[in-house]
PDB file of C-alpha atoms in Angstrom:
ATOM      1  CA  MET A 857      -6.527 -20.237  11.818  1.00  0.00           C
ATOM      2  CA  GLN A 858      -5.378 -19.830   8.229  1.00  0.00           C
ATOM      3  CA  ILE A 859      -3.936 -16.435   7.262  1.00  0.00           C
ATOM      4  CA  VAL A 860      -4.625 -15.143   3.751  1.00  0.00           C
ATOM      5  CA  LEU A 861      -3.186 -12.014   2.162  1.00  0.00           C
ATOM      6  CA  ALA A 862      -5.632 -10.588  -0.372  1.00  0.00           C
ATOM      7  CA  SER A 863      -2.931  -9.253  -2.686  1.00  0.00           C
ATOM      8  CA  THR A 864      -0.666 -10.270  -5.538  1.00  0.00           C
ATOM      9  CA  SER A 865       1.911  -7.602  -4.622  1.00  0.00           C
ATOM     10  CA  ARG A 866       5.264  -9.213  -3.971  1.00  0.00           C
ATOM     11  CA  TYR A 867       6.194  -6.220  -1.800  1.00  0.00           C
ATOM     12  CA  ARG A 868       3.216  -6.782   0.496  1.00  0.00           C
ATOM     13  CA  GLN A 869       4.027 -10.494   0.577  1.00  0.00           C
ATOM     14  CA  GLU A 870       7.609  -9.724   1.611  1.00  0.00           C
ATOM     15  CA  ILE A 871       6.390  -7.492   4.460  1.00  0.00           C
ATOM     16  CA  ILE A 872       3.960 -10.134   5.768  1.00  0.00           C
ATOM     17  CA  ALA A 873       6.650 -12.842   5.464  1.00  0.00           C
ATOM     18  CA  ARG A 874       8.785 -10.901   7.965  1.00  0.00           C
ATOM     19  CA  LEU A 875       6.388 -12.015  10.693  1.00  0.00           C
ATOM     20  CA  GLY A 876       7.413 -15.643  10.229  1.00  0.00           C
ATOM     21  CA  LEU A 877       3.820 -16.872  10.106  1.00  0.00           C
ATOM     22  CA  PRO A 878       2.509 -19.307   7.516  1.00  0.00           C
ATOM     23  CA  PHE A 879       0.224 -17.510   5.046  1.00  0.00           C
ATOM     24  CA  HIS A 880      -0.658 -17.577   1.423  1.00  0.00           C
ATOM     25  CA  ALA A 881      -1.530 -14.792  -0.987  1.00  0.00           C
ATOM     26  CA  GLU A 882      -4.147 -14.656  -3.678  1.00  0.00           C
ATOM     27  CA  PRO A 883      -5.748 -11.941  -5.778  1.00  0.00           C
ATOM     28  CA  PRO A 884      -8.772 -10.177  -4.314  1.00  0.00           C
ATOM     29  CA  VAL A 885     -11.932  -9.622  -6.314  1.00  0.00           C
ATOM     30  CA  CYS A 886     -12.267  -5.860  -6.177  1.00  0.00           C
ATOM     31  CA  ASP A 887     -12.883  -2.870  -8.436  1.00  0.00           C
ATOM     32  CA  GLU A 888     -10.269  -0.331  -7.357  1.00  0.00           C
ATOM     33  CA  THR A 889     -11.886   2.726  -8.968  1.00  0.00           C
ATOM     34  CA  PRO A 890     -12.282   5.637  -6.515  1.00  0.00           C
ATOM     35  CA  LEU A 891     -15.877   6.729  -5.965  1.00  0.00           C
ATOM     36  CA  PRO A 892     -16.966  10.312  -6.710  1.00  0.00           C
ATOM     37  CA  GLY A 893     -16.540  12.600  -3.711  1.00  0.00           C
ATOM     38  CA  GLU A 894     -14.549  10.033  -1.760  1.00  0.00           C
ATOM     39  CA  THR A 895     -11.491  11.234   0.165  1.00  0.00           C
ATOM     40  CA  ALA A 896      -8.141   9.462  -0.208  1.00  0.00           C
ATOM     41  CA  LEU A 897      -8.533   8.015   3.285  1.00  0.00           C
ATOM     42  CA  GLU A 898     -12.057   6.774   2.507  1.00  0.00           C
ATOM     43  CA  THR A 899     -10.923   5.202  -0.773  1.00  0.00           C
ATOM     44  CA  ALA A 900      -7.990   3.418   0.847  1.00  0.00           C
ATOM     45  CA  LEU A 901     -10.116   2.067   3.721  1.00  0.00           C
ATOM     46  CA  ARG A 902     -12.984   0.969   1.474  1.00  0.00           C
ATOM     47  CA  LEU A 903     -10.631  -0.882  -0.859  1.00  0.00           C
ATOM     48  CA  ALA A 904      -8.660  -2.570   1.949  1.00  0.00           C
ATOM     49  CA  ARG A 905     -11.950  -3.737   3.476  1.00  0.00           C
ATOM     50  CA  ALA A 906     -13.356  -4.874   0.114  1.00  0.00           C
ATOM     51  CA  LYS A 907     -10.189  -6.814  -0.712  1.00  0.00           C
ATOM     52  CA  ALA A 908     -10.223  -8.649   2.619  1.00  0.00           C
ATOM     53  CA  GLN A 909     -13.935  -9.439   2.513  1.00  0.00           C
ATOM     54  CA  SER A 910     -13.836 -10.500  -1.152  1.00  0.00           C
ATOM     55  CA  LEU A 911     -12.120 -13.771  -0.189  1.00  0.00           C
ATOM     56  CA  ALA A 912     -14.317 -14.597   2.830  1.00  0.00           C
ATOM     57  CA  GLU A 913     -16.615 -17.002   1.014  1.00  0.00           C
ATOM     58  CA  LYS A 914     -13.653 -18.923  -0.386  1.00  0.00           C
ATOM     59  CA  HIS A 915     -11.941 -18.928   3.049  1.00  0.00           C
ATOM     60  CA  PRO A 916     -14.699 -19.160   5.699  1.00  0.00           C
ATOM     61  CA  GLN A 917     -12.263 -19.972   8.546  1.00  0.00           C
ATOM     62  CA  ALA A 918      -9.473 -17.475   7.934  1.00  0.00           C
ATOM     63  CA  LEU A 919      -7.910 -14.212   8.948  1.00  0.00           C
ATOM     64  CA  ILE A 920      -7.826 -12.266   5.704  1.00  0.00           C
ATOM     65  CA  ILE A 921      -5.548  -9.261   5.276  1.00  0.00           C
ATOM     66  CA  GLY A 922      -6.530  -6.529   2.825  1.00  0.00           C
ATOM     67  CA  SER A 923      -4.435  -3.457   2.138  1.00  0.00           C
ATOM     68  CA  ASP A 924      -4.609  -0.509  -0.198  1.00  0.00           C
ATOM     69  CA  GLN A 925      -2.642   2.684  -0.634  1.00  0.00           C
ATOM     70  CA  VAL A 926      -3.783   6.014  -2.001  1.00  0.00           C
ATOM     71  CA  ALA A 927      -1.458   8.990  -2.473  1.00  0.00           C
ATOM     72  CA  LEU A 928      -2.758  12.556  -2.308  1.00  0.00           C
ATOM     73  CA  LEU A 929      -1.369  15.857  -3.616  1.00  0.00           C
ATOM     74  CA  ASP A 930      -3.271  19.123  -4.010  1.00  0.00           C
ATOM     75  CA  GLY A 931      -6.488  17.317  -3.078  1.00  0.00           C
ATOM     76  CA  GLN A 932      -6.094  14.883  -5.980  1.00  0.00           C
ATOM     77  CA  GLN A 933      -5.627  11.157  -5.636  1.00  0.00           C
ATOM     78  CA  ILE A 934      -2.528   9.851  -7.371  1.00  0.00           C
ATOM     79  CA  GLY A 935      -2.822   6.385  -8.822  1.00  0.00           C
ATOM     80  CA  LYS A 936      -0.464   4.081 -10.641  1.00  0.00           C
ATOM     81  CA  PRO A 937       0.780   5.721 -13.845  1.00  0.00           C
ATOM     82  CA  GLY A 938       0.270   2.763 -16.171  1.00  0.00           C
ATOM     83  CA  SER A 939       2.722   4.124 -18.743  1.00  0.00           C
ATOM     84  CA  PHE A 940       6.218   5.573 -18.837  1.00  0.00           C
ATOM     85  CA  GLU A 941       5.069   9.024 -19.973  1.00  0.00           C
ATOM     86  CA  ASN A 942       2.375   9.182 -17.298  1.00  0.00           C
ATOM     87  CA  GLY A 943       5.049   8.260 -14.749  1.00  0.00           C
ATOM     88  CA  VAL A 944       7.202  11.160 -15.977  1.00  0.00           C
ATOM     89  CA  LYS A 945       4.271  13.599 -15.674  1.00  0.00           C
ATOM     90  CA  MET A 946       3.380  12.393 -12.185  1.00  0.00           C
ATOM     91  CA  LEU A 947       6.921  12.708 -10.891  1.00  0.00           C
ATOM     92  CA  GLN A 948       7.312  16.163 -12.450  1.00  0.00           C
ATOM     93  CA  TRP A 949       4.150  17.240 -10.626  1.00  0.00           C
ATOM     94  CA  MET A 950       5.367  15.724  -7.343  1.00  0.00           C
ATOM     95  CA  SER A 951       8.949  17.049  -7.653  1.00  0.00           C
ATOM     96  CA  GLY A 952       9.993  19.154  -4.658  1.00  0.00           C
ATOM     97  CA  ARG A 953       6.633  18.665  -2.966  1.00  0.00           C
ATOM     98  CA  THR A 954       5.137  16.677  -0.097  1.00  0.00           C
ATOM     99  CA  VAL A 955       2.769  13.836  -0.956  1.00  0.00           C
ATOM    100  CA  VAL A 956       0.579  12.160   1.668  1.00  0.00           C
ATOM    101  CA  PHE A 957       0.264   8.372   1.365  1.00  0.00           C
ATOM    102  CA  HIS A 958      -2.747   6.720   3.028  1.00  0.00           C
ATOM    103  CA  SER A 959      -1.930   3.029   3.635  1.00  0.00           C
ATOM    104  CA  ALA A 960      -5.113   1.285   4.746  1.00  0.00           C
ATOM    105  CA  LEU A 961      -5.162  -2.097   6.414  1.00  0.00           C
ATOM    106  CA  ALA A 962      -8.110  -4.397   7.089  1.00  0.00           C
ATOM    107  CA  LEU A 963      -8.051  -7.715   8.934  1.00  0.00           C
ATOM    108  CA  TYR A 964     -11.221  -9.759   8.482  1.00  0.00           C
ATOM    109  CA  ASN A 965     -11.990 -12.787  10.628  1.00  0.00           C
ATOM    110  CA  SER A 966     -14.262 -14.640   8.223  1.00  0.00           C
ATOM    111  CA  ALA A 967     -15.354 -17.202  10.839  1.00  0.00           C
ATOM    112  CA  GLU A 968     -16.598 -14.514  13.244  1.00  0.00           C
ATOM    113  CA  GLY A 969     -17.479 -11.772  10.733  1.00  0.00           C
ATOM    114  CA  ARG A 970     -15.208  -9.415  12.682  1.00  0.00           C
ATOM    115  CA  LEU A 971     -13.371  -6.581  10.930  1.00  0.00           C
ATOM    116  CA  GLN A 972     -10.493  -4.454  12.197  1.00  0.00           C
ATOM    117  CA  GLU A 973      -9.228  -1.575  10.091  1.00  0.00           C
ATOM    118  CA  THR A 974      -6.802   1.314  10.295  1.00  0.00           C
ATOM    119  CA  VAL A 975      -4.857   3.743   8.110  1.00  0.00           C
ATOM    120  CA  GLY A 976      -1.168   4.579   8.338  1.00  0.00           C
ATOM    121  CA  ILE A 977      -0.286   8.082   7.156  1.00  0.00           C
ATOM    122  CA  THR A 978       3.119   8.757   5.583  1.00  0.00           C
ATOM    123  CA  ARG A 979       4.272  12.183   4.410  1.00  0.00           C
ATOM    124  CA  VAL A 980       6.877  11.971   1.690  1.00  0.00           C
ATOM    125  CA  THR A 981       8.819  15.000   0.466  1.00  0.00           C
ATOM    126  CA  LEU A 982      10.463  14.517  -2.906  1.00  0.00           C
ATOM    127  CA  ARG A 983      13.675  16.182  -4.012  1.00  0.00           C
ATOM    128  CA  GLU A 984      13.626  18.728  -6.822  1.00  0.00           C
ATOM    129  CA  LEU A 985      14.013  16.478  -9.870  1.00  0.00           C
ATOM    130  CA  SER A 986      14.959  17.295 -13.447  1.00  0.00           C
ATOM    131  CA  GLU A 987      13.179  15.595 -16.324  1.00  0.00           C
ATOM    132  CA  ALA A 988      16.408  13.749 -17.155  1.00  0.00           C
ATOM    133  CA  GLN A 989      16.633  12.391 -13.588  1.00  0.00           C
ATOM    134  CA  ILE A 990      12.999  11.280 -13.692  1.00  0.00           C
ATOM    135  CA  ARG A 991      13.414   9.513 -17.039  1.00  0.00           C
ATOM    136  CA  ASN A 992      16.626   7.844 -15.890  1.00  0.00           C
ATOM    137  CA  TYR A 993      14.916   6.635 -12.721  1.00  0.00           C
ATOM    138  CA  LEU A 994      11.922   5.177 -14.596  1.00  0.00           C
ATOM    139  CA  GLU A 995      14.189   3.448 -17.128  1.00  0.00           C
ATOM    140  CA  ARG A 996      16.223   1.876 -14.326  1.00  0.00           C
ATOM    141  CA  GLU A 997      13.212   1.068 -12.083  1.00  0.00           C
ATOM    142  CA  PRO A 998      10.445  -0.149 -14.448  1.00  0.00           C
ATOM    143  CA  ASP A 999       8.457  -1.699 -11.560  1.00  0.00           C
ATOM    144  CA  ALA A1000       7.821   1.849 -10.342  1.00  0.00           C
ATOM    145  CA  LEU A1001       5.071   2.133 -12.957  1.00  0.00           C
ATOM    146  CA  HIS A1002       3.048  -0.244 -10.746  1.00  0.00           C
ATOM    147  CA  CYS A1003       3.354   2.010  -7.680  1.00  0.00           C
ATOM    148  CA  ALA A1004       1.259   5.027  -6.697  1.00  0.00           C
ATOM    149  CA  GLY A1005       2.888   8.070  -8.286  1.00  0.00           C
ATOM    150  CA  SER A1006       5.798   5.914  -9.528  1.00  0.00           C
ATOM    151  CA  ALA A1007       7.483   6.420  -6.158  1.00  0.00           C
ATOM    152  CA  LYS A1008       8.958   3.008  -5.302  1.00  0.00           C
ATOM    153  CA  SER A1009      10.837   3.883  -2.131  1.00  0.00           C
ATOM    154  CA  GLU A1010      12.159   0.391  -1.432  1.00  0.00           C
ATOM    155  CA  GLY A1011      14.308   0.420  -4.572  1.00  0.00           C
ATOM    156  CA  LEU A1012      16.058   3.135  -6.546  1.00  0.00           C
ATOM    157  CA  GLY A1013      13.129   5.393  -5.657  1.00  0.00           C
ATOM    158  CA  GLY A1014      14.882   6.165  -2.399  1.00  0.00           C
ATOM    159  CA  ALA A1015      17.004   8.569  -4.461  1.00  0.00           C
ATOM    160  CA  LEU A1016      13.831  10.573  -5.225  1.00  0.00           C
ATOM    161  CA  LEU A1017      13.096  11.237  -1.583  1.00  0.00           C
ATOM    162  CA  GLU A1018      14.239  14.046   0.643  1.00  0.00           C
ATOM    163  CA  ARG A1019      12.243  13.161   3.738  1.00  0.00           C
ATOM    164  CA  VAL A1020       9.769  10.541   4.985  1.00  0.00           C
ATOM    165  CA  GLU A1021       7.587  11.086   8.067  1.00  0.00           C
ATOM    166  CA  SER A1022       5.714   8.062   9.407  1.00  0.00           C
ATOM    167  CA  ASP A1023       5.143   6.048  12.564  1.00  0.00           C
ATOM    168  CA  ASP A1024       5.774   2.832  10.576  1.00  0.00           C
ATOM    169  CA  PRO A1025       8.277   2.664   7.701  1.00  0.00           C
ATOM    170  CA  ASN A1026       6.493  -0.407   6.324  1.00  0.00           C
ATOM    171  CA  ALA A1027       3.341   1.605   5.599  1.00  0.00           C
ATOM    172  CA  LEU A1028       4.932   3.379   2.655  1.00  0.00           C
ATOM    173  CA  ILE A1029       5.742   0.032   1.050  1.00  0.00           C
ATOM    174  CA  GLY A1030       2.109  -1.000   1.422  1.00  0.00           C
ATOM    175  CA  VAL A1031       1.338  -2.554   4.828  1.00  0.00           C
ATOM    176  CA  PRO A1032       1.262  -0.811   8.233  1.00  0.00           C
ATOM    177  CA  LEU A1033       3.009  -3.794   9.828  1.00  0.00           C
ATOM    178  CA  PHE A1034       3.114  -2.483  13.397  1.00  0.00           C
ATOM    179  CA  LYS A1035      -0.680  -2.096  13.395  1.00  0.00           C
ATOM    180  CA  LEU A1036      -1.124  -5.514  11.757  1.00  0.00           C
ATOM    181  CA  ILE A1037       0.787  -7.135  14.637  1.00  0.00           C
ATOM    182  CA  THR A1038      -1.680  -5.572  17.098  1.00  0.00           C
ATOM    183  CA  MET A1039      -4.665  -6.668  15.000  1.00  0.00           C
ATOM    184  CA  LEU A1040      -3.372 -10.247  14.817  1.00  0.00           C
ATOM    185  CA  ALA A1041      -2.845 -10.256  18.601  1.00  0.00           C
ATOM    186  CA  ASN A1042      -6.485  -9.164  18.986  1.00  0.00           C
ATOM    187  CA  GLU A1043      -7.385 -12.349  17.083  1.00  0.00           C
ATOM    188  CA  GLY A1044      -5.184 -14.526  19.282  1.00  0.00           C
ATOM    189  CA  VAL A1045      -2.192 -14.697  16.932  1.00  0.00           C
ATOM    190  CA  GLU A1046       0.960 -13.848  18.873  1.00  0.00           C
ATOM    191  CA  ILE A1047       4.046 -13.176  16.749  1.00  0.00           C
ATOM    192  CA  LEU A1048       6.580 -13.708  19.532  1.00  0.00           C
ATOM    193  CA  ARG A1049       5.000 -16.754  21.175  1.00  0.00           C
TER     194      ARG A1049
END
């Protein structure tokens, strides 16, 4: 069965590629705006599910992977900053604090109409950061502006972090890989065959 990743994120593609399975990636058709009153976990799950199911008509015989990540601090969802100055403000707010990242994963079997979904929780404590350190980081790691809260842990962003607590280190980068392996096995796809 064909495997499709509903994402244009090169980081998610790199994680999936580690499994050594043939797959291809394409953009999902999905409005990523959080709904009023929705928790971070609910937003992440809804968007992962919507991304996976958005490609079902185009791929009626596929296993479609959808993923979404929502960060939470003080009860507020933290999105992608979109601009350098917004990135500075976000990181100043997060400095010295613990942010909870909800990394949702959905696997949709479009032939059977079967959906599996889960959320990986990662608690990230940032170091106390000066404005100069934050600006230097964002100048040196411009891709961070496309990450929730500008915290791109897989690059220079590792220097921002004091501690990471998770049952899967891949979840922080965008895909709970350990759980995906189980989901694929449930669909008859064995990684170590």
